[in-house]
Amino acid sequence: MTTLLVLYRAPEGGEAALAELERRYRDEHLPLVAQTPGLRATRIWRVSGALGGETDLGLVAAMDFDDRAAMDDGLRSDPMRQAARILREIAPGLATFLVVDDAPDLLGG
């Protein structure tokens, strides 16, 4: 499985700004993401803290695809392009995108 992991820094403006980001993310961005071909699952977390220090992260999202080719095809789709346009508007410069692959061999056994 290949996952697009997205780390979102909290916007300036405190809790009200974060609540507005969450509202628009849920109402405008995620419905388009849900239409992405090849997308197997989407998971989203609110960041409640960091061990041993502070964090500027507010949200984390994971979008699962069967493999890198499926993810690349999904990212080129019209729904994902539209979702990306909205994301640039509601979270400008706040997102870090990571492509991660399952690594069961690292678990041993």
PDB file of N, CA and C in Angstrom, residues 60-100:
ATOM      1  N   VAL A  60      -3.521  15.973  10.537  1.00  0.00           N
ATOM      2  CA  VAL A  60      -2.773  15.012   9.727  1.00  0.00           C
ATOM      3  C   VAL A  60      -3.809  14.222   8.935  1.00  0.00           C
ATOM      4  N   ALA A  61      -3.531  14.014   7.648  1.00  0.00           N
ATOM      5  CA  ALA A  61      -4.423  13.224   6.802  1.00  0.00           C
ATOM      6  C   ALA A  61      -3.622  12.138   6.110  1.00  0.00           C
ATOM      7  N   ALA A  62      -4.263  11.006   5.900  1.00  0.00           N
ATOM      8  CA  ALA A  62      -3.649   9.901   5.171  1.00  0.00           C
ATOM      9  C   ALA A  62      -4.634   9.417   4.117  1.00  0.00           C
ATOM     10  N   MET A  63      -4.156   9.317   2.891  1.00  0.00           N
ATOM     11  CA  MET A  63      -4.965   8.810   1.780  1.00  0.00           C
ATOM     12  C   MET A  63      -4.275   7.563   1.244  1.00  0.00           C
ATOM     13  N   ASP A  64      -4.957   6.424   1.327  1.00  0.00           N
ATOM     14  CA  ASP A  64      -4.374   5.133   0.976  1.00  0.00           C
ATOM     15  C   ASP A  64      -4.733   4.719  -0.447  1.00  0.00           C
ATOM     16  N   PHE A  65      -3.722   4.223  -1.164  1.00  0.00           N
ATOM     17  CA  PHE A  65      -3.865   3.702  -2.517  1.00  0.00           C
ATOM     18  C   PHE A  65      -3.193   2.332  -2.563  1.00  0.00           C
ATOM     19  N   ASP A  66      -3.556   1.518  -3.549  1.00  0.00           N
ATOM     20  CA  ASP A  66      -2.958   0.193  -3.662  1.00  0.00           C
ATOM     21  C   ASP A  66      -1.444   0.263  -3.846  1.00  0.00           C
ATOM     22  N   ASP A  67      -0.984   1.211  -4.660  1.00  0.00           N
ATOM     23  CA  ASP A  67       0.445   1.336  -4.952  1.00  0.00           C
ATOM     24  C   ASP A  67       0.722   2.738  -5.499  1.00  0.00           C
ATOM     25  N   ARG A  68       1.972   3.004  -5.809  1.00  0.00           N
ATOM     26  CA  ARG A  68       2.377   4.343  -6.266  1.00  0.00           C
ATOM     27  C   ARG A  68       1.701   4.702  -7.586  1.00  0.00           C
ATOM     28  N   ALA A  69       1.578   3.745  -8.491  1.00  0.00           N
ATOM     29  CA  ALA A  69       0.937   4.031  -9.773  1.00  0.00           C
ATOM     30  C   ALA A  69      -0.521   4.462  -9.569  1.00  0.00           C
ATOM     31  N   ALA A  70      -1.232   3.783  -8.690  1.00  0.00           N
ATOM     32  CA  ALA A  70      -2.621   4.146  -8.405  1.00  0.00           C
ATOM     33  C   ALA A  70      -2.697   5.536  -7.776  1.00  0.00           C
ATOM     34  N   MET A  71      -1.752   5.851  -6.885  1.00  0.00           N
ATOM     35  CA  MET A  71      -1.731   7.175  -6.277  1.00  0.00           C
ATOM     36  C   MET A  71      -1.465   8.237  -7.335  1.00  0.00           C
ATOM     37  N   ASP A  72      -0.479   8.008  -8.188  1.00  0.00           N
ATOM     38  CA  ASP A  72      -0.159   8.984  -9.236  1.00  0.00           C
ATOM     39  C   ASP A  72      -1.347   9.214 -10.152  1.00  0.00           C
ATOM     40  N   ASP A  73      -2.033   8.140 -10.538  1.00  0.00           N
ATOM     41  CA  ASP A  73      -3.231   8.280 -11.377  1.00  0.00           C
ATOM     42  C   ASP A  73      -4.297   9.085 -10.649  1.00  0.00           C
ATOM     43  N   GLY A  74      -4.507   8.789  -9.365  1.00  0.00           N
ATOM     44  CA  GLY A  74      -5.494   9.527  -8.579  1.00  0.00           C
ATOM     45  C   GLY A  74      -5.160  10.999  -8.464  1.00  0.00           C
ATOM     46  N   LEU A  75      -3.888  11.304  -8.278  1.00  0.00           N
ATOM     47  CA  LEU A  75      -3.479  12.706  -8.143  1.00  0.00           C
ATOM     48  C   LEU A  75      -3.659  13.483  -9.437  1.00  0.00           C
ATOM     49  N   ARG A  76      -3.652  12.796 -10.573  1.00  0.00           N
ATOM     50  CA  ARG A  76      -3.853  13.456 -11.867  1.00  0.00           C
ATOM     51  C   ARG A  76      -5.325  13.601 -12.229  1.00  0.00           C
ATOM     52  N   SER A  77      -6.222  13.055 -11.428  1.00  0.00           N
ATOM     53  CA  SER A  77      -7.653  13.074 -11.739  1.00  0.00           C
ATOM     54  C   SER A  77      -8.245  14.469 -11.549  1.00  0.00           C
ATOM     55  N   ASP A  78      -9.355  14.704 -12.218  1.00  0.00           N
ATOM     56  CA  ASP A  78     -10.035  15.990 -12.087  1.00  0.00           C
ATOM     57  C   ASP A  78     -10.493  16.280 -10.656  1.00  0.00           C
ATOM     58  N   PRO A  79     -11.090  15.311  -9.950  1.00  0.00           N
ATOM     59  CA  PRO A  79     -11.494  15.624  -8.569  1.00  0.00           C
ATOM     60  C   PRO A  79     -10.311  16.040  -7.695  1.00  0.00           C
ATOM     61  N   MET A  80      -9.167  15.364  -7.856  1.00  0.00           N
ATOM     62  CA  MET A  80      -8.016  15.715  -7.021  1.00  0.00           C
ATOM     63  C   MET A  80      -7.431  17.066  -7.437  1.00  0.00           C
ATOM     64  N   ARG A  81      -7.457  17.377  -8.707  1.00  0.00           N
ATOM     65  CA  ARG A  81      -6.989  18.719  -9.133  1.00  0.00           C
ATOM     66  C   ARG A  81      -7.865  19.804  -8.538  1.00  0.00           C
ATOM     67  N   GLN A  82      -9.176  19.580  -8.544  1.00  0.00           N
ATOM     68  CA  GLN A  82     -10.091  20.554  -7.939  1.00  0.00           C
ATOM     69  C   GLN A  82      -9.844  20.654  -6.437  1.00  0.00           C
ATOM     70  N   ALA A  83      -9.640  19.507  -5.788  1.00  0.00           N
ATOM     71  CA  ALA A  83      -9.365  19.503  -4.344  1.00  0.00           C
ATOM     72  C   ALA A  83      -8.080  20.259  -4.046  1.00  0.00           C
ATOM     73  N   ALA A  84      -7.078  20.103  -4.896  1.00  0.00           N
ATOM     74  CA  ALA A  84      -5.804  20.799  -4.693  1.00  0.00           C
ATOM     75  C   ALA A  84      -5.977  22.306  -4.815  1.00  0.00           C
ATOM     76  N   ARG A  85      -6.805  22.747  -5.757  1.00  0.00           N
ATOM     77  CA  ARG A  85      -7.057  24.195  -5.889  1.00  0.00           C
ATOM     78  C   ARG A  85      -7.684  24.751  -4.612  1.00  0.00           C
ATOM     79  N   ILE A  86      -8.651  24.038  -4.082  1.00  0.00           N
ATOM     80  CA  ILE A  86      -9.302  24.483  -2.846  1.00  0.00           C
ATOM     81  C   ILE A  86      -8.302  24.477  -1.698  1.00  0.00           C
ATOM     82  N   LEU A  87      -7.478  23.431  -1.628  1.00  0.00           N
ATOM     83  CA  LEU A  87      -6.501  23.342  -0.542  1.00  0.00           C
ATOM     84  C   LEU A  87      -5.521  24.509  -0.582  1.00  0.00           C
ATOM     85  N   ARG A  88      -5.075  24.898  -1.771  1.00  0.00           N
ATOM     86  CA  ARG A  88      -4.165  26.049  -1.871  1.00  0.00           C
ATOM     87  C   ARG A  88      -4.828  27.329  -1.365  1.00  0.00           C
ATOM     88  N   GLU A  89      -6.143  27.404  -1.490  1.00  0.00           N
ATOM     89  CA  GLU A  89      -6.878  28.571  -1.009  1.00  0.00           C
ATOM     90  C   GLU A  89      -7.071  28.551   0.507  1.00  0.00           C
ATOM     91  N   ILE A  90      -7.420  27.386   1.052  1.00  0.00           N
ATOM     92  CA  ILE A  90      -7.782  27.334   2.477  1.00  0.00           C
ATOM     93  C   ILE A  90      -6.593  27.051   3.392  1.00  0.00           C
ATOM     94  N   ALA A  91      -5.494  26.525   2.830  1.00  0.00           N
ATOM     95  CA  ALA A  91      -4.324  26.186   3.662  1.00  0.00           C
ATOM     96  C   ALA A  91      -3.031  26.553   2.924  1.00  0.00           C
ATOM     97  N   PRO A  92      -2.912  27.810   2.507  1.00  0.00           N
ATOM     98  CA  PRO A  92      -1.733  28.188   1.714  1.00  0.00           C
ATOM     99  C   PRO A  92      -0.436  28.023   2.513  1.00  0.00           C
ATOM    100  N   GLY A  93       0.453  27.196   1.980  1.00  0.00           N
ATOM    101  CA  GLY A  93       1.749  27.000   2.612  1.00  0.00           C
ATOM    102  C   GLY A  93       1.728  26.222   3.909  1.00  0.00           C
ATOM    103  N   LEU A  94       0.607  25.628   4.262  1.00  0.00           N
ATOM    104  CA  LEU A  94       0.495  24.936   5.551  1.00  0.00           C
ATOM    105  C   LEU A  94       0.708  23.431   5.457  1.00  0.00           C
ATOM    106  N   ALA A  95       0.724  22.876   4.250  1.00  0.00           N
ATOM    107  CA  ALA A  95       0.747  21.425   4.089  1.00  0.00           C
ATOM    108  C   ALA A  95       2.115  20.913   3.656  1.00  0.00           C
ATOM    109  N   THR A  96       2.514  19.792   4.255  1.00  0.00           N
ATOM    110  CA  THR A  96       3.684  19.026   3.837  1.00  0.00           C
ATOM    111  C   THR A  96       3.178  17.673   3.381  1.00  0.00           C
ATOM    112  N   PHE A  97       3.542  17.271   2.166  1.00  0.00           N
ATOM    113  CA  PHE A  97       3.064  16.029   1.560  1.00  0.00           C
ATOM    114  C   PHE A  97       4.179  14.992   1.571  1.00  0.00           C
ATOM    115  N   LEU A  98       3.890  13.829   2.115  1.00  0.00           N
ATOM    116  CA  LEU A  98       4.845  12.726   2.170  1.00  0.00           C
ATOM    117  C   LEU A  98       4.231  11.496   1.513  1.00  0.00           C
ATOM    118  N   VAL A  99       5.020  10.807   0.705  1.00  0.00           N
ATOM    119  CA  VAL A  99       4.588   9.536   0.129  1.00  0.00           C
ATOM    120  C   VAL A  99       5.261   8.442   0.941  1.00  0.00           C
ATOM    121  N   VAL A 100       4.452   7.579   1.547  1.00  0.00           N
ATOM    122  CA  VAL A 100       4.992   6.511   2.396  1.00  0.00           C
ATOM    123  C   VAL A 100       4.451   5.167   1.924  1.00  0.00           C
TER     124      VAL A 100
END
